[in-house]
Coordinates of C-alpha atoms in Angstrom, one line a residue:
Chain A
X1 CA -34.1 -6.9 9.7
X2 CA -31.1 -7.6 8.0
X3 CA -29.8 -11.0 10.6
X4 CA -27.4 -10.1 12.4
X5 CA -23.8 -10.4 10.7
X6 CA -21.6 -13.1 12.7
X7 CA -18.2 -12.5 13.9
X8 CA -15.5 -14.6 14.6
X9 CA -12.5 -13.6 16.9
X10 CA -9.1 -15.1 17.1
X11 CA -7.1 -13.7 19.8
X12 CA -9.5 -12.7 22.4
X13 CA -7.4 -13.8 25.1
X14 CA -4.6 -11.3 24.4
X15 CA -4.9 -7.9 25.6
X16 CA -6.0 -6.1 22.1
X17 CA -8.5 -9.3 21.4
X18 CA -9.9 -8.6 24.6
X19 CA -10.4 -5.2 24.5
X20 CA -12.4 -6.1 21.3
X21 CA -14.8 -8.6 22.5
X22 CA -15.6 -6.1 24.9
X23 CA -16.2 -3.8 22.7
X24 CA -17.7 -6.3 19.9
X25 CA -20.4 -7.7 22.4
X26 CA -21.0 -4.4 24.3
X27 CA -22.6 -3.2 21.0
X28 CA -25.3 -5.9 21.2
X29 CA -25.0 -5.6 17.1
X30 CA -23.8 -9.4 16.1
X31 CA -23.0 -12.7 16.9
X32 CA -19.7 -13.4 18.5
X33 CA -17.8 -16.6 18.6
X34 CA -13.6 -16.8 19.0
X35 CA -11.5 -19.2 17.1
X36 CA -8.8 -21.0 20.1
X37 CA -6.5 -23.1 19.3
X38 CA -6.9 -26.6 20.4
X39 CA -4.4 -26.3 23.3
X40 CA -5.7 -23.1 24.4
X41 CA -9.5 -24.4 24.6
X42 CA -9.5 -26.0 28.2
X43 CA -7.5 -22.7 29.4
X44 CA -8.9 -20.7 32.1
X45 CA -9.0 -17.6 30.3
X46 CA -11.0 -19.3 27.5
X47 CA -13.3 -21.0 29.6
X48 CA -13.9 -17.9 31.8
X49 CA -15.1 -16.3 28.1
X50 CA -17.2 -19.3 28.2
X51 CA -19.4 -18.2 30.8
X52 CA -20.2 -14.8 29.1
X53 CA -21.9 -16.2 26.7
X54 CA -19.1 -16.4 24.1
X55 CA -19.3 -19.7 21.6
X56 CA -15.9 -21.2 20.7
X57 CA -14.5 -22.7 17.7
X58 CA -11.7 -25.0 18.2
X59 CA -9.1 -24.8 15.6
X60 CA -5.8 -24.8 14.3
X61 CA -4.1 -22.0 12.2
X62 CA -1.6 -23.9 11.0
X63 CA -4.1 -26.3 9.6
X64 CA -4.6 -26.7 6.0
X65 CA -6.7 -24.8 4.1
X66 CA -9.5 -27.2 4.1
X67 CA -9.7 -27.1 7.9
X68 CA -9.5 -23.2 8.5
X69 CA -12.4 -23.3 6.2
X70 CA -14.8 -25.4 7.6
X71 CA -13.8 -23.0 11.1
X72 CA -14.9 -20.0 9.3
X73 CA -18.5 -21.5 7.8
X74 CA -21.1 -18.8 8.0
X75 CA -18.5 -16.0 9.4
X76 CA -19.2 -12.5 7.8
X77 CA -16.1 -10.9 9.8
X78 CA -12.6 -12.1 10.7
X79 CA -11.0 -10.0 13.2
X80 CA -7.3 -11.4 13.9
X81 CA -6.1 -10.2 17.0
X82 CA -2.9 -13.0 16.9
X83 CA 0.2 -12.3 18.8
X84 CA 2.9 -10.7 17.3
X85 CA 5.1 -13.8 17.0
X86 CA 2.3 -15.3 15.0
X87 CA 1.5 -13.0 12.7
X88 CA 3.0 -14.8 9.7
X89 CA 0.4 -17.4 10.2
X90 CA -2.1 -15.9 9.3
X91 CA -1.2 -16.2 5.6
X92 CA -3.2 -19.5 5.7
X93 CA -6.4 -18.2 7.1
X94 CA -6.4 -15.1 4.3
X95 CA -6.8 -17.9 1.8
X96 CA -9.3 -19.8 4.1
X97 CA -10.8 -16.5 4.6
X98 CA -11.0 -16.2 0.6
X99 CA -12.3 -19.6 0.4
X100 CA -15.2 -19.3 2.4
X101 CA -16.4 -16.2 1.6
X102 CA -15.6 -13.7 4.6
X103 CA -17.0 -10.7 3.8
X104 CA -14.3 -8.9 5.8
X105 CA -11.3 -9.5 7.0
X106 CA -9.6 -7.7 9.6
X107 CA -5.9 -8.3 10.2
X108 CA -4.3 -8.2 13.2
X109 CA -2.9 -4.5 13.1
X110 CA -3.8 -2.6 16.3
X111 CA -0.4 -0.6 16.2
X112 CA 0.9 2.8 15.5
X113 CA 0.9 4.5 12.3
X114 CA 3.7 4.1 10.5
X115 CA 5.2 3.1 7.0
X116 CA 4.8 0.2 4.9
X117 CA 8.2 -1.2 4.7
X118 CA 11.5 -0.6 6.6
X119 CA 10.9 0.9 9.8
X120 CA 9.4 -1.3 12.1
X121 CA 10.1 -5.3 11.3
X122 CA 6.6 -5.8 13.4
X123 CA 4.7 -3.3 10.9
X124 CA 6.7 -5.2 7.9
X125 CA 5.6 -8.5 8.9
X126 CA 2.4 -7.6 9.2
X127 CA 2.3 -5.7 5.7
X128 CA 3.1 -9.4 3.8
X129 CA -0.4 -10.7 5.4
X130 CA -1.7 -7.4 4.0
X131 CA 0.2 -7.8 0.4
X132 CA -1.4 -11.5 0.6
X133 CA -5.0 -10.1 1.4
X134 CA -4.4 -7.8 -1.7
X135 CA -3.2 -10.7 -4.1
X136 CA -6.1 -12.4 -3.0
X137 CA -8.5 -9.4 -3.2
X138 CA -10.0 -10.7 0.5
X139 CA -12.6 -7.7 1.7
X140 CA -10.4 -6.1 4.4
X141 CA -10.0 -3.2 7.2
X142 CA -7.1 -2.4 8.7
X143 CA -7.3 -0.7 12.1
X144 CA -4.0 0.9 13.8
X145 CA -4.7 2.5 17.3
X146 CA -1.4 4.4 17.6
X147 CA 0.0 3.9 21.5
X148 CA -2.5 3.3 24.2
X149 CA -2.9 5.2 27.2
X150 CA -1.7 2.1 30.0
X151 CA 1.4 2.2 28.8
X152 CA 2.1 6.3 27.6
X153 CA 2.0 6.9 31.6
X154 CA 5.5 8.0 32.9
X155 CA 6.1 6.6 36.9
X156 CA 5.4 9.8 39.4
X157 CA 8.8 9.9 42.2
X158 CA 6.5 8.6 45.0
X159 CA 5.6 5.0 42.9
X160 CA 2.2 4.9 44.1
X161 CA 1.3 4.9 40.3
X162 CA 3.9 1.8 39.9
X163 CA 1.2 -0.6 40.7
X164 CA -1.0 -0.1 37.1
X165 CA 2.8 0.9 34.9
X166 CA 4.0 -1.8 32.5
X167 CA 7.1 -0.4 31.8
X168 CA 7.9 2.5 35.0
X169 CA 10.9 4.3 33.3
X170 CA 11.0 8.6 33.1
X171 CA 12.7 9.3 29.9
X172 CA 11.9 11.2 27.2
X173 CA 13.1 10.8 23.7
X174 CA 14.6 13.2 21.2
X175 CA 13.4 16.5 22.4
X176 CA 9.8 15.2 23.6
X177 CA 8.1 17.5 21.3
X178 CA 6.8 14.7 18.3
X179 CA 3.0 14.2 18.6
X180 CA 1.8 10.5 18.7
X181 CA -1.8 9.6 18.3
X182 CA -3.1 7.9 21.8
X183 CA -5.8 5.6 22.2
X184 CA -7.2 3.8 26.0
X185 CA -6.8 0.0 25.3
X186 CA -10.6 -0.5 26.4
X187 CA -11.5 1.8 23.5
X188 CA -10.0 -0.4 20.7
X189 CA -13.0 -2.9 20.6
X190 CA -16.0 0.6 21.1
X191 CA -14.2 1.8 17.6
X192 CA -14.1 -1.8 16.2
X193 CA -17.1 -2.5 16.7
X194 CA -18.2 0.4 14.9
X195 CA -15.9 0.3 12.0
X196 CA -16.2 -3.4 11.0
X197 CA -19.7 -2.7 10.4
X198 CA -19.5 0.5 8.1
X199 CA -18.6 0.3 4.3
X200 CA -16.6 3.4 4.2
X201 CA -14.3 1.5 6.0
X202 CA -14.0 -1.7 3.6
X203 CA -10.8 -2.1 2.1
X204 CA -9.6 0.8 3.7
X205 CA -7.1 1.6 6.8
X206 CA -8.5 3.3 9.8
X207 CA -6.7 4.9 12.6
X208 CA -8.4 5.5 16.5
X209 CA -7.3 8.1 18.7
X210 CA -8.4 10.4 21.6
X211 CA -5.8 12.4 21.7
X212 CA -2.7 13.4 19.4
X213 CA 0.3 14.5 22.7
X214 CA 3.9 15.0 22.8
X215 CA 5.5 13.4 25.7
X216 CA 6.8 16.7 27.4
X217 CA 3.0 17.5 26.7
X218 CA 2.1 14.2 28.9
X219 CA 4.7 15.2 31.4
X220 CA 2.9 18.0 32.5
X221 CA -0.5 17.0 32.2
X222 CA 0.6 14.3 34.3
X223 CA 2.8 16.6 36.9
X224 CA -0.4 18.3 37.2
X225 CA -2.8 15.8 37.9
X226 CA -0.4 14.7 40.7
X227 CA 1.1 17.4 42.0
X228 CA 4.4 16.1 41.8
X229 CA 7.5 17.2 39.9
X230 CA 8.6 14.4 37.9
X231 CA 12.5 14.2 37.0
X232 CA 13.6 14.3 33.1
X233 CA 15.7 11.7 31.8
X234 CA 16.5 11.7 28.3
X235 CA 17.5 9.9 25.1
X236 CA 18.8 11.3 22.7
X237 CA 17.6 10.6 19.3
X238 CA 21.3 9.6 18.6
X239 CA 20.9 7.2 21.0
X240 CA 17.9 5.9 20.4
X241 CA 19.8 4.8 16.5
X242 CA 22.7 3.4 18.6
X243 CA 20.3 1.8 20.5
X244 CA 18.0 0.4 17.5
X245 CA 21.6 -0.4 16.2
X246 CA 22.9 -2.8 18.7
X247 CA 19.3 -4.6 18.8
X248 CA 19.2 -5.0 15.0
X249 CA 22.8 -6.7 15.2
X250 CA 22.3 -8.9 18.5
X251 CA 18.8 -10.0 16.2
X252 CA 21.4 -10.8 13.1
X253 CA 23.0 -12.9 14.7
X254 CA 20.2 -15.3 16.2
X255 CA 17.1 -14.1 13.8
X256 CA 14.9 -17.1 15.8
X257 CA 15.7 -15.8 19.4
X258 CA 11.8 -14.2 20.2
X259 CA 13.5 -11.9 23.1
X260 CA 16.0 -10.6 20.3
X261 CA 13.1 -9.9 17.9
X262 CA 10.5 -8.2 20.6
X263 CA 13.8 -6.2 22.0
X264 CA 14.0 -5.1 18.2
X265 CA 10.0 -4.1 18.4
X266 CA 10.2 -2.3 21.4
X267 CA 13.4 0.1 20.1
X268 CA 11.7 0.4 16.7
X269 CA 8.5 1.4 18.0
X270 CA 10.4 4.2 19.7
X271 CA 12.6 5.5 17.0
X272 CA 9.2 5.5 14.4
X273 CA 7.3 7.4 17.2
X274 CA 9.7 10.0 18.3
X275 CA 12.9 10.0 16.0
X276 CA 11.0 9.6 12.8
X277 CA 7.6 10.9 14.2
X278 CA 5.4 8.7 12.8
X279 CA 2.6 8.1 14.7
X280 CA 0.3 11.1 14.0
X281 CA -2.4 12.0 12.1
X282 CA -0.9 14.6 8.7
X283 CA 1.0 11.1 8.5
X284 CA -1.8 8.5 9.0
X285 CA -3.5 11.0 6.6
X286 CA -0.6 11.0 3.8
X287 CA -0.4 7.2 4.1
X288 CA -4.3 7.0 3.1
X289 CA -5.8 6.5 6.4
X290 CA -9.7 7.1 7.3
X291 CA -9.9 9.3 10.7
X292 CA -12.5 7.0 12.8
X293 CA -13.6 10.6 14.6
X294 CA -14.4 11.7 11.8
X295 CA -16.0 9.2 10.8
X296 CA -18.0 8.2 14.4
X297 CA -17.9 11.9 16.0
X298 CA -20.6 10.5 18.5
X299 CA -17.8 8.1 19.9
X300 CA -16.3 9.9 22.5
X301 CA -13.3 7.8 23.7
X302 CA -11.9 8.0 27.1
X303 CA -9.3 10.6 26.7
X304 CA -5.6 10.2 28.2
X305 CA -6.2 12.5 31.2
X306 CA -9.3 10.0 32.7
X307 CA -7.7 7.4 32.0
X308 CA -4.4 8.9 34.3
X309 CA -6.5 9.8 36.8
X310 CA -8.1 6.5 37.1
X311 CA -5.2 5.5 37.3
X312 CA -4.2 8.6 40.5
X313 CA -7.1 7.0 42.1
X314 CA -6.1 3.7 42.5
X315 CA -8.0 2.2 39.4
X316 CA -6.0 1.7 36.7
X317 CA -4.9 -1.9 35.8
X318 CA -1.4 -3.0 34.5
X319 CA -1.7 -4.1 31.1
X320 CA -0.2 -7.8 30.4
X321 CA -0.7 -8.8 34.4
Chain B
X1 CA -2.2 34.6 -12.0
X2 CA -0.1 32.3 -10.6
X3 CA 3.3 30.6 -12.2
X4 CA 3.1 27.8 -14.1
X5 CA 4.1 24.9 -12.1
X6 CA 8.2 23.6 -13.5
X7 CA 8.1 20.0 -14.2
X8 CA 11.0 17.9 -14.8
X9 CA 10.2 14.3 -17.1
X10 CA 13.2 11.4 -17.0
X11 CA 13.1 9.5 -20.0
X12 CA 11.3 11.5 -22.3
X13 CA 12.6 9.7 -25.0
X14 CA 11.0 6.3 -24.5
X15 CA 7.7 5.6 -25.3
X16 CA 6.0 6.6 -22.4
X17 CA 8.6 9.9 -21.8
X18 CA 7.5 10.7 -24.9
X19 CA 3.6 10.2 -24.8
X20 CA 4.1 12.3 -21.4
X21 CA 5.9 15.0 -23.2
X22 CA 3.5 15.7 -25.8
X23 CA 0.6 15.9 -23.1
X24 CA 2.7 17.9 -20.8
X25 CA 3.5 20.5 -24.0
X26 CA 0.2 20.2 -26.0
X27 CA -1.5 21.1 -22.2
X28 CA 0.6 24.6 -22.7
X29 CA -0.3 24.2 -18.5
X30 CA 3.9 23.7 -17.1
X31 CA 7.1 25.1 -18.2
X32 CA 8.9 21.4 -18.7
X33 CA 12.2 20.6 -18.6
X34 CA 13.9 16.8 -19.2
X35 CA 16.4 15.3 -17.3
X36 CA 18.8 13.2 -19.6
X37 CA 22.1 11.3 -18.4
X38 CA 25.3 12.5 -19.2
X39 CA 26.1 9.8 -21.9
X40 CA 22.4 10.9 -23.5
X41 CA 22.4 14.5 -23.8
X42 CA 24.1 14.3 -27.3
X43 CA 21.7 11.9 -29.1
X44 CA 20.1 12.9 -32.0
X45 CA 16.7 12.1 -30.4
X46 CA 17.3 14.3 -27.3
X47 CA 19.1 17.0 -29.7
X48 CA 15.3 16.7 -31.5
X49 CA 13.5 17.8 -28.1
X50 CA 15.7 20.4 -27.8
X51 CA 14.4 21.5 -31.2
X52 CA 11.5 21.9 -29.6
X53 CA 12.2 24.3 -26.8
X54 CA 12.5 21.7 -23.7
X55 CA 15.0 22.8 -21.1
X56 CA 17.9 19.6 -20.6
X57 CA 19.2 19.2 -17.2
X58 CA 22.1 17.1 -17.4
X59 CA 22.6 14.4 -14.6
X60 CA 23.6 11.2 -14.1
X61 CA 20.7 9.4 -11.5
X62 CA 22.8 7.7 -10.0
X63 CA 24.9 10.3 -8.7
X64 CA 25.1 11.2 -4.8
X65 CA 22.0 12.0 -3.8
X66 CA 23.7 16.2 -3.4
X67 CA 24.2 16.4 -7.2
X68 CA 20.4 15.4 -7.8
X69 CA 19.2 17.7 -4.9
X70 CA 21.1 20.6 -7.3
X71 CA 19.7 18.9 -10.8
X72 CA 15.9 19.4 -9.3
X73 CA 16.3 23.0 -8.0
X74 CA 13.1 24.8 -8.4
X75 CA 10.9 21.9 -10.0
X76 CA 7.6 21.7 -8.6
X77 CA 6.9 18.1 -10.1
X78 CA 9.0 15.6 -11.3
X79 CA 7.9 12.7 -13.7
X80 CA 9.9 9.2 -13.6
X81 CA 9.6 7.7 -17.4
X82 CA 12.9 5.4 -16.1
X83 CA 13.1 2.1 -17.9
X84 CA 12.1 -1.3 -16.3
X85 CA 15.4 -2.3 -15.8
X86 CA 16.8 1.1 -14.2
X87 CA 13.6 1.3 -11.5
X88 CA 15.3 0.3 -8.7
X89 CA 18.2 3.7 -10.0
X90 CA 15.4 5.8 -8.5
X91 CA 15.9 5.6 -4.6
X92 CA 18.3 8.4 -4.7
X93 CA 16.3 10.7 -6.3
X94 CA 13.2 9.6 -4.2
X95 CA 15.4 11.2 -1.4
X96 CA 16.8 14.0 -3.4
X97 CA 12.8 15.4 -4.3
X98 CA 12.8 15.1 -0.3
X99 CA 15.6 17.5 -0.1
X100 CA 14.7 19.4 -2.7
X101 CA 11.1 19.8 -1.7
X102 CA 9.6 18.6 -5.2
X103 CA 5.9 19.1 -4.3
X104 CA 4.7 16.2 -6.2
X105 CA 6.8 12.8 -7.1
X106 CA 5.6 10.5 -10.1
X107 CA 7.8 7.6 -9.8
X108 CA 7.8 5.2 -13.0
X109 CA 4.1 2.7 -12.6
X110 CA 2.6 3.4 -16.3
X111 CA 1.4 -0.1 -16.8
X112 CA -1.3 -2.7 -15.7
X113 CA -3.0 -3.0 -12.8
X114 CA -1.8 -5.9 -10.3
X115 CA -1.2 -6.1 -6.7
X116 CA 1.9 -4.7 -4.6
X117 CA 4.0 -7.5 -4.8
X118 CA 3.9 -11.6 -5.5
X119 CA 2.2 -11.5 -9.0
X120 CA 4.7 -9.1 -11.6
X121 CA 8.7 -8.8 -10.6
X122 CA 8.2 -5.9 -12.4
X123 CA 5.9 -4.3 -10.2
X124 CA 7.2 -5.5 -7.4
X125 CA 10.7 -3.1 -8.0
X126 CA 8.0 -0.1 -8.4
X127 CA 6.7 -1.2 -4.7
X128 CA 9.8 -0.7 -3.6
X129 CA 10.2 2.7 -4.9
X130 CA 7.0 3.8 -4.1
X131 CA 7.9 2.3 -0.2
X132 CA 10.9 4.5 -0.7
X133 CA 8.2 7.2 -1.1
X134 CA 6.5 6.7 1.7
X135 CA 9.1 5.9 4.3
X136 CA 9.8 10.0 3.3
X137 CA 6.6 11.1 3.4
X138 CA 7.2 12.8 -0.5
X139 CA 4.3 13.8 -1.4
X140 CA 3.4 11.7 -4.9
X141 CA 1.4 10.2 -7.2
X142 CA 0.8 6.8 -9.1
X143 CA -0.2 6.1 -12.7
X144 CA -1.2 2.6 -14.2
X145 CA -2.9 3.0 -17.7
X146 CA -3.4 -0.5 -18.2
X147 CA -2.0 -2.2 -21.8
X148 CA -1.3 0.2 -24.7
X149 CA -3.8 -0.1 -27.6
X150 CA -1.2 -0.2 -30.0
X151 CA 0.5 -3.6 -28.4
X152 CA -3.4 -5.4 -27.7
X153 CA -3.4 -5.7 -31.7
X154 CA -3.7 -9.4 -33.1
X155 CA -2.6 -9.7 -36.8
X156 CA -4.5 -10.0 -40.1
X157 CA -4.0 -13.3 -42.0
X158 CA -3.5 -11.1 -45.2
X159 CA -0.1 -9.1 -42.8
X160 CA -1.4 -6.3 -43.9
X161 CA -1.4 -4.6 -40.5
X162 CA 1.5 -6.3 -39.3
X163 CA 4.0 -3.0 -40.1
X164 CA 2.6 -1.7 -37.2
X165 CA 2.8 -4.6 -34.7
X166 CA 5.1 -5.2 -32.0
X167 CA 4.6 -9.5 -31.6
X168 CA 1.8 -10.2 -34.4
X169 CA 0.7 -13.1 -32.8
X170 CA -3.2 -14.5 -32.7
X171 CA -3.5 -16.2 -29.4
X172 CA -5.9 -16.0 -27.2
X173 CA -4.9 -16.5 -24.0
X174 CA -7.2 -18.5 -20.9
X175 CA -10.4 -18.0 -22.1
X176 CA -10.4 -15.0 -23.7
X177 CA -13.1 -12.9 -21.3
X178 CA -10.8 -11.8 -18.9
X179 CA -11.6 -7.8 -19.5
X180 CA -8.4 -5.8 -19.4
X181 CA -8.1 -1.6 -18.8
X182 CA -6.6 -0.1 -22.1
X183 CA -5.6 3.0 -23.1
X184 CA -4.0 4.3 -26.3
X185 CA -0.4 5.2 -25.8
X186 CA -1.2 8.4 -26.9
X187 CA -3.2 9.2 -24.6
X188 CA -1.1 8.7 -21.1
X189 CA 0.5 12.2 -21.7
X190 CA -3.1 13.8 -22.1
X191 CA -4.3 12.3 -18.8
X192 CA -0.8 12.8 -17.0
X193 CA -1.0 16.4 -17.6
X194 CA -4.5 16.9 -15.7
X195 CA -3.7 13.9 -12.8
X196 CA -0.5 15.8 -11.8
X197 CA -2.0 19.2 -11.9
X198 CA -5.0 17.8 -9.5
X199 CA -5.0 18.1 -5.4
X200 CA -7.6 15.0 -5.6
X201 CA -4.4 12.5 -6.8
X202 CA -1.8 13.8 -4.3
X203 CA -1.1 10.9 -2.5
X204 CA -3.2 8.5 -4.5
X205 CA -2.9 6.2 -7.2
X206 CA -4.7 7.0 -10.8
X207 CA -5.4 4.4 -13.6
X208 CA -6.1 5.6 -17.0
X209 CA -8.3 3.5 -19.9
X210 CA -10.6 4.4 -22.7
X211 CA -11.7 0.8 -23.1
X212 CA -12.7 -2.3 -20.9
X213 CA -11.9 -5.3 -22.9
X214 CA -11.6 -8.9 -23.5
X215 CA -9.4 -10.4 -25.7
X216 CA -12.6 -12.0 -27.2
X217 CA -14.1 -8.7 -27.9
X218 CA -10.9 -7.8 -29.4
X219 CA -10.5 -10.1 -31.9
X220 CA -14.3 -9.4 -32.8
X221 CA -13.7 -5.7 -32.9
X222 CA -10.8 -6.4 -35.2
X223 CA -12.7 -9.0 -37.2
X224 CA -15.5 -6.3 -38.1
X225 CA -13.4 -3.8 -38.5
X226 CA -11.3 -5.4 -40.9
X227 CA -13.5 -7.7 -42.9
X228 CA -11.0 -10.6 -42.0
X229 CA -11.4 -13.4 -40.2
X230 CA -8.5 -14.3 -37.5
X231 CA -7.7 -18.1 -36.7
X232 CA -7.6 -18.4 -32.8
X233 CA -4.9 -20.0 -31.5
X234 CA -5.4 -20.4 -27.6
X235 CA -3.0 -20.8 -24.9
X236 CA -4.5 -22.3 -21.5
X237 CA -4.3 -21.0 -17.8
X238 CA -2.2 -24.0 -17.3
X239 CA 0.1 -23.6 -20.1
X240 CA 0.7 -19.8 -19.4
X241 CA 0.9 -21.3 -15.6
X242 CA 3.9 -23.7 -17.0
X243 CA 5.4 -21.3 -18.8
X244 CA 6.1 -18.8 -16.4
X245 CA 7.6 -21.7 -14.1
X246 CA 10.1 -22.3 -16.6
X247 CA 10.6 -18.4 -16.4
X248 CA 10.8 -17.8 -13.3
X249 CA 13.3 -20.9 -13.0
X250 CA 15.4 -19.8 -16.1
X251 CA 15.8 -16.2 -13.9
X252 CA 17.1 -18.2 -11.0
X253 CA 20.1 -19.6 -12.3
X254 CA 20.9 -16.1 -14.1
X255 CA 18.8 -13.7 -12.1
X256 CA 21.2 -10.9 -13.4
X257 CA 20.3 -11.6 -17.6
X258 CA 18.1 -9.1 -18.6
X259 CA 16.9 -11.0 -21.3
X260 CA 15.7 -13.9 -18.8
X261 CA 14.4 -11.2 -16.9
X262 CA 12.7 -9.2 -19.8
X263 CA 10.6 -12.7 -20.5
X264 CA 9.6 -12.9 -16.5
X265 CA 7.7 -9.6 -17.5
X266 CA 6.2 -10.6 -20.4
X267 CA 5.0 -13.6 -19.2
X268 CA 3.8 -12.3 -15.7
X269 CA 1.9 -9.7 -17.8
X270 CA 0.4 -12.3 -19.1
X271 CA -0.6 -14.4 -16.5
X272 CA -1.7 -11.2 -14.2
X273 CA -4.2 -10.1 -17.2
X274 CA -6.0 -13.1 -19.0
X275 CA -5.2 -15.8 -15.7
X276 CA -5.8 -13.7 -12.5
X277 CA -7.6 -11.3 -14.1
X278 CA -5.4 -8.4 -12.8
X279 CA -5.8 -5.3 -15.0
X280 CA -9.6 -4.5 -14.7
X281 CA -11.3 -1.7 -13.0
X282 CA -13.1 -3.6 -9.8
X283 CA -10.0 -4.7 -8.6
X284 CA -8.3 -1.3 -9.8
X285 CA -10.5 0.1 -6.8
X286 CA -10.1 -2.6 -4.3
X287 CA -6.5 -1.7 -4.3
X288 CA -7.4 2.0 -4.2
X289 CA -6.8 3.8 -7.1
X290 CA -8.8 6.4 -8.6
X291 CA -10.6 6.4 -11.8
X292 CA -9.3 9.4 -14.1
X293 CA -12.1 8.9 -16.5
X294 CA -14.7 9.9 -13.4
X295 CA -11.9 12.6 -12.3
X296 CA -11.8 14.3 -16.0
X297 CA -15.0 13.4 -17.6
X298 CA -15.3 15.6 -20.2
X299 CA -11.1 14.1 -21.6
X300 CA -12.5 12.2 -24.5
X301 CA -9.4 9.3 -24.7
X302 CA -8.8 8.0 -28.2
X303 CA -10.9 4.0 -28.6
X304 CA -9.3 1.0 -29.0
X305 CA -11.7 1.3 -32.3
X306 CA -10.2 4.2 -32.9
X307 CA -6.4 3.4 -32.8
X308 CA -7.6 0.0 -34.6
X309 CA -9.0 1.8 -37.9
X310 CA -6.0 4.2 -38.1
X311 CA -3.8 1.2 -38.1
X312 CA -5.9 -0.5 -40.4
X313 CA -5.5 3.0 -43.0
X314 CA -1.9 2.6 -42.4
X315 CA -1.7 5.5 -39.9
X316 CA -0.6 3.4 -37.3
X317 CA 3.0 2.9 -35.6
X318 CA 4.7 0.4 -34.3
X319 CA 5.8 1.1 -30.6
X320 CA 9.6 1.3 -30.2
X321 CA 10.7 1.3 -33.7

């Protein structure tokens, strides 16, 4: 029997990282360790992971390459779920992965399907890392997941599901007809556990999904499930474009302000998903992505409807809280 | 019978463009027209193409998009073999191709295999066009060809093949062992005629080749064929890196000087091919390229040896003259 592959996960305490860790552990296919910064090693969230039997490696990813090479000793697969403000810090990690002979690097992707440059600043920074990977010929897999169910549910007039919503606002963008790839946050890890153990996905891009739904379809589904009628507000494509222009102008005045940057990220998601219509299977295939559902037809992801019913039943969980 | 596809070729009087035009005409599969600038329409080289029955479309590619859309009316496949100094001028052409409903855009690639960014300035500019294509979801094919036989032949001590050489210099770069993809200049068009008529190459990168040879192998082959002994000069990796540094420094002092830019292009070719070892099948596959020889096993390209024997026999032709 081949030895189990050893995976090192960076960002395990974030939302995406936690899903990945759960998926990897549940698969029972890998030896999983997590990489944490010295400043985080004693945090309760990290300590709690230790109680689940996950070994820690402590290293500062801004450290010199040699130090990171040591931290990567014996690792087969390196998965990064680093936060959006630290993406470019992965550069040294790419070089270290090359030197350490890592067999597959999964850089922090895990967003919607979008083109390489010029549409989403968040995607542009990820692209810098993908380009560094390609320059060094590091074996890699890029995994994008569409948008999470958990942040795609509109609020109900009764307020009874607000407990589970991150930004409750019943807004339909553009005409509401743009289809979007959706994945339950909890399924990211289940998909990742399959994808990283698959030769077919080496040096490829893969997207995951359970549903492809427009906002109009989501609103109808939520009304049907809840029996409540949601009053629609609309933001037109022109209004979104204006909002994007304003956010970019504000950021250009103060390029290092993380709040202004985050505002750009948020508006660009809206613009990419609903005005450009990027986050859908046709465009993903055009861009060269493999479809994780075609690769793993036996994997039954949690549907948007199932996820919504859980929220209705009080079993939801607000992300980032 | 399906109507013949209508191809518009830009850059038909250049070396690559001429090969493509020949290949397309020889295939007898397409209606071929060429796009020329108003300032070039009366040039003898263009007029000569008219005598071969090729229809001209006259447009300035720096014109507004609407004008280019008219110039593209009825075109199925647009192939650009624009010169290295005008690459970014293709941006409007991409938008016009989208608006005009062009079914496949072949942007100007036709160079060695290299990573998307940061290694070859020439490649970086091409990447800007590829990214514009992807943002607009224009159907495309990128075709790279390695290095031409015609510019890979070292000079002989007797001087008898100098008539066919562009830059006669018997230099081996690094240790001379880096394998390189080579294509006969005349075969580019034969490959292109197959590639642009193939659904498998839609929205993909493809590389062409006849041989994969190192400089040491080329020198041996040339010595064997000619019976002459070539004295080797060597340029080490360190010397190449220094030359690259100097060329970049000179360009940074005068970024718009085309001669300094060309010098960077030339040194970066050397660096990419011989120091990094980019221009080879393994890396091409890693980067996602399809292999044209696997796609068209019946296409027998002119080998490097055959090409060299022609030169020895006085039947060669110096490129760019």
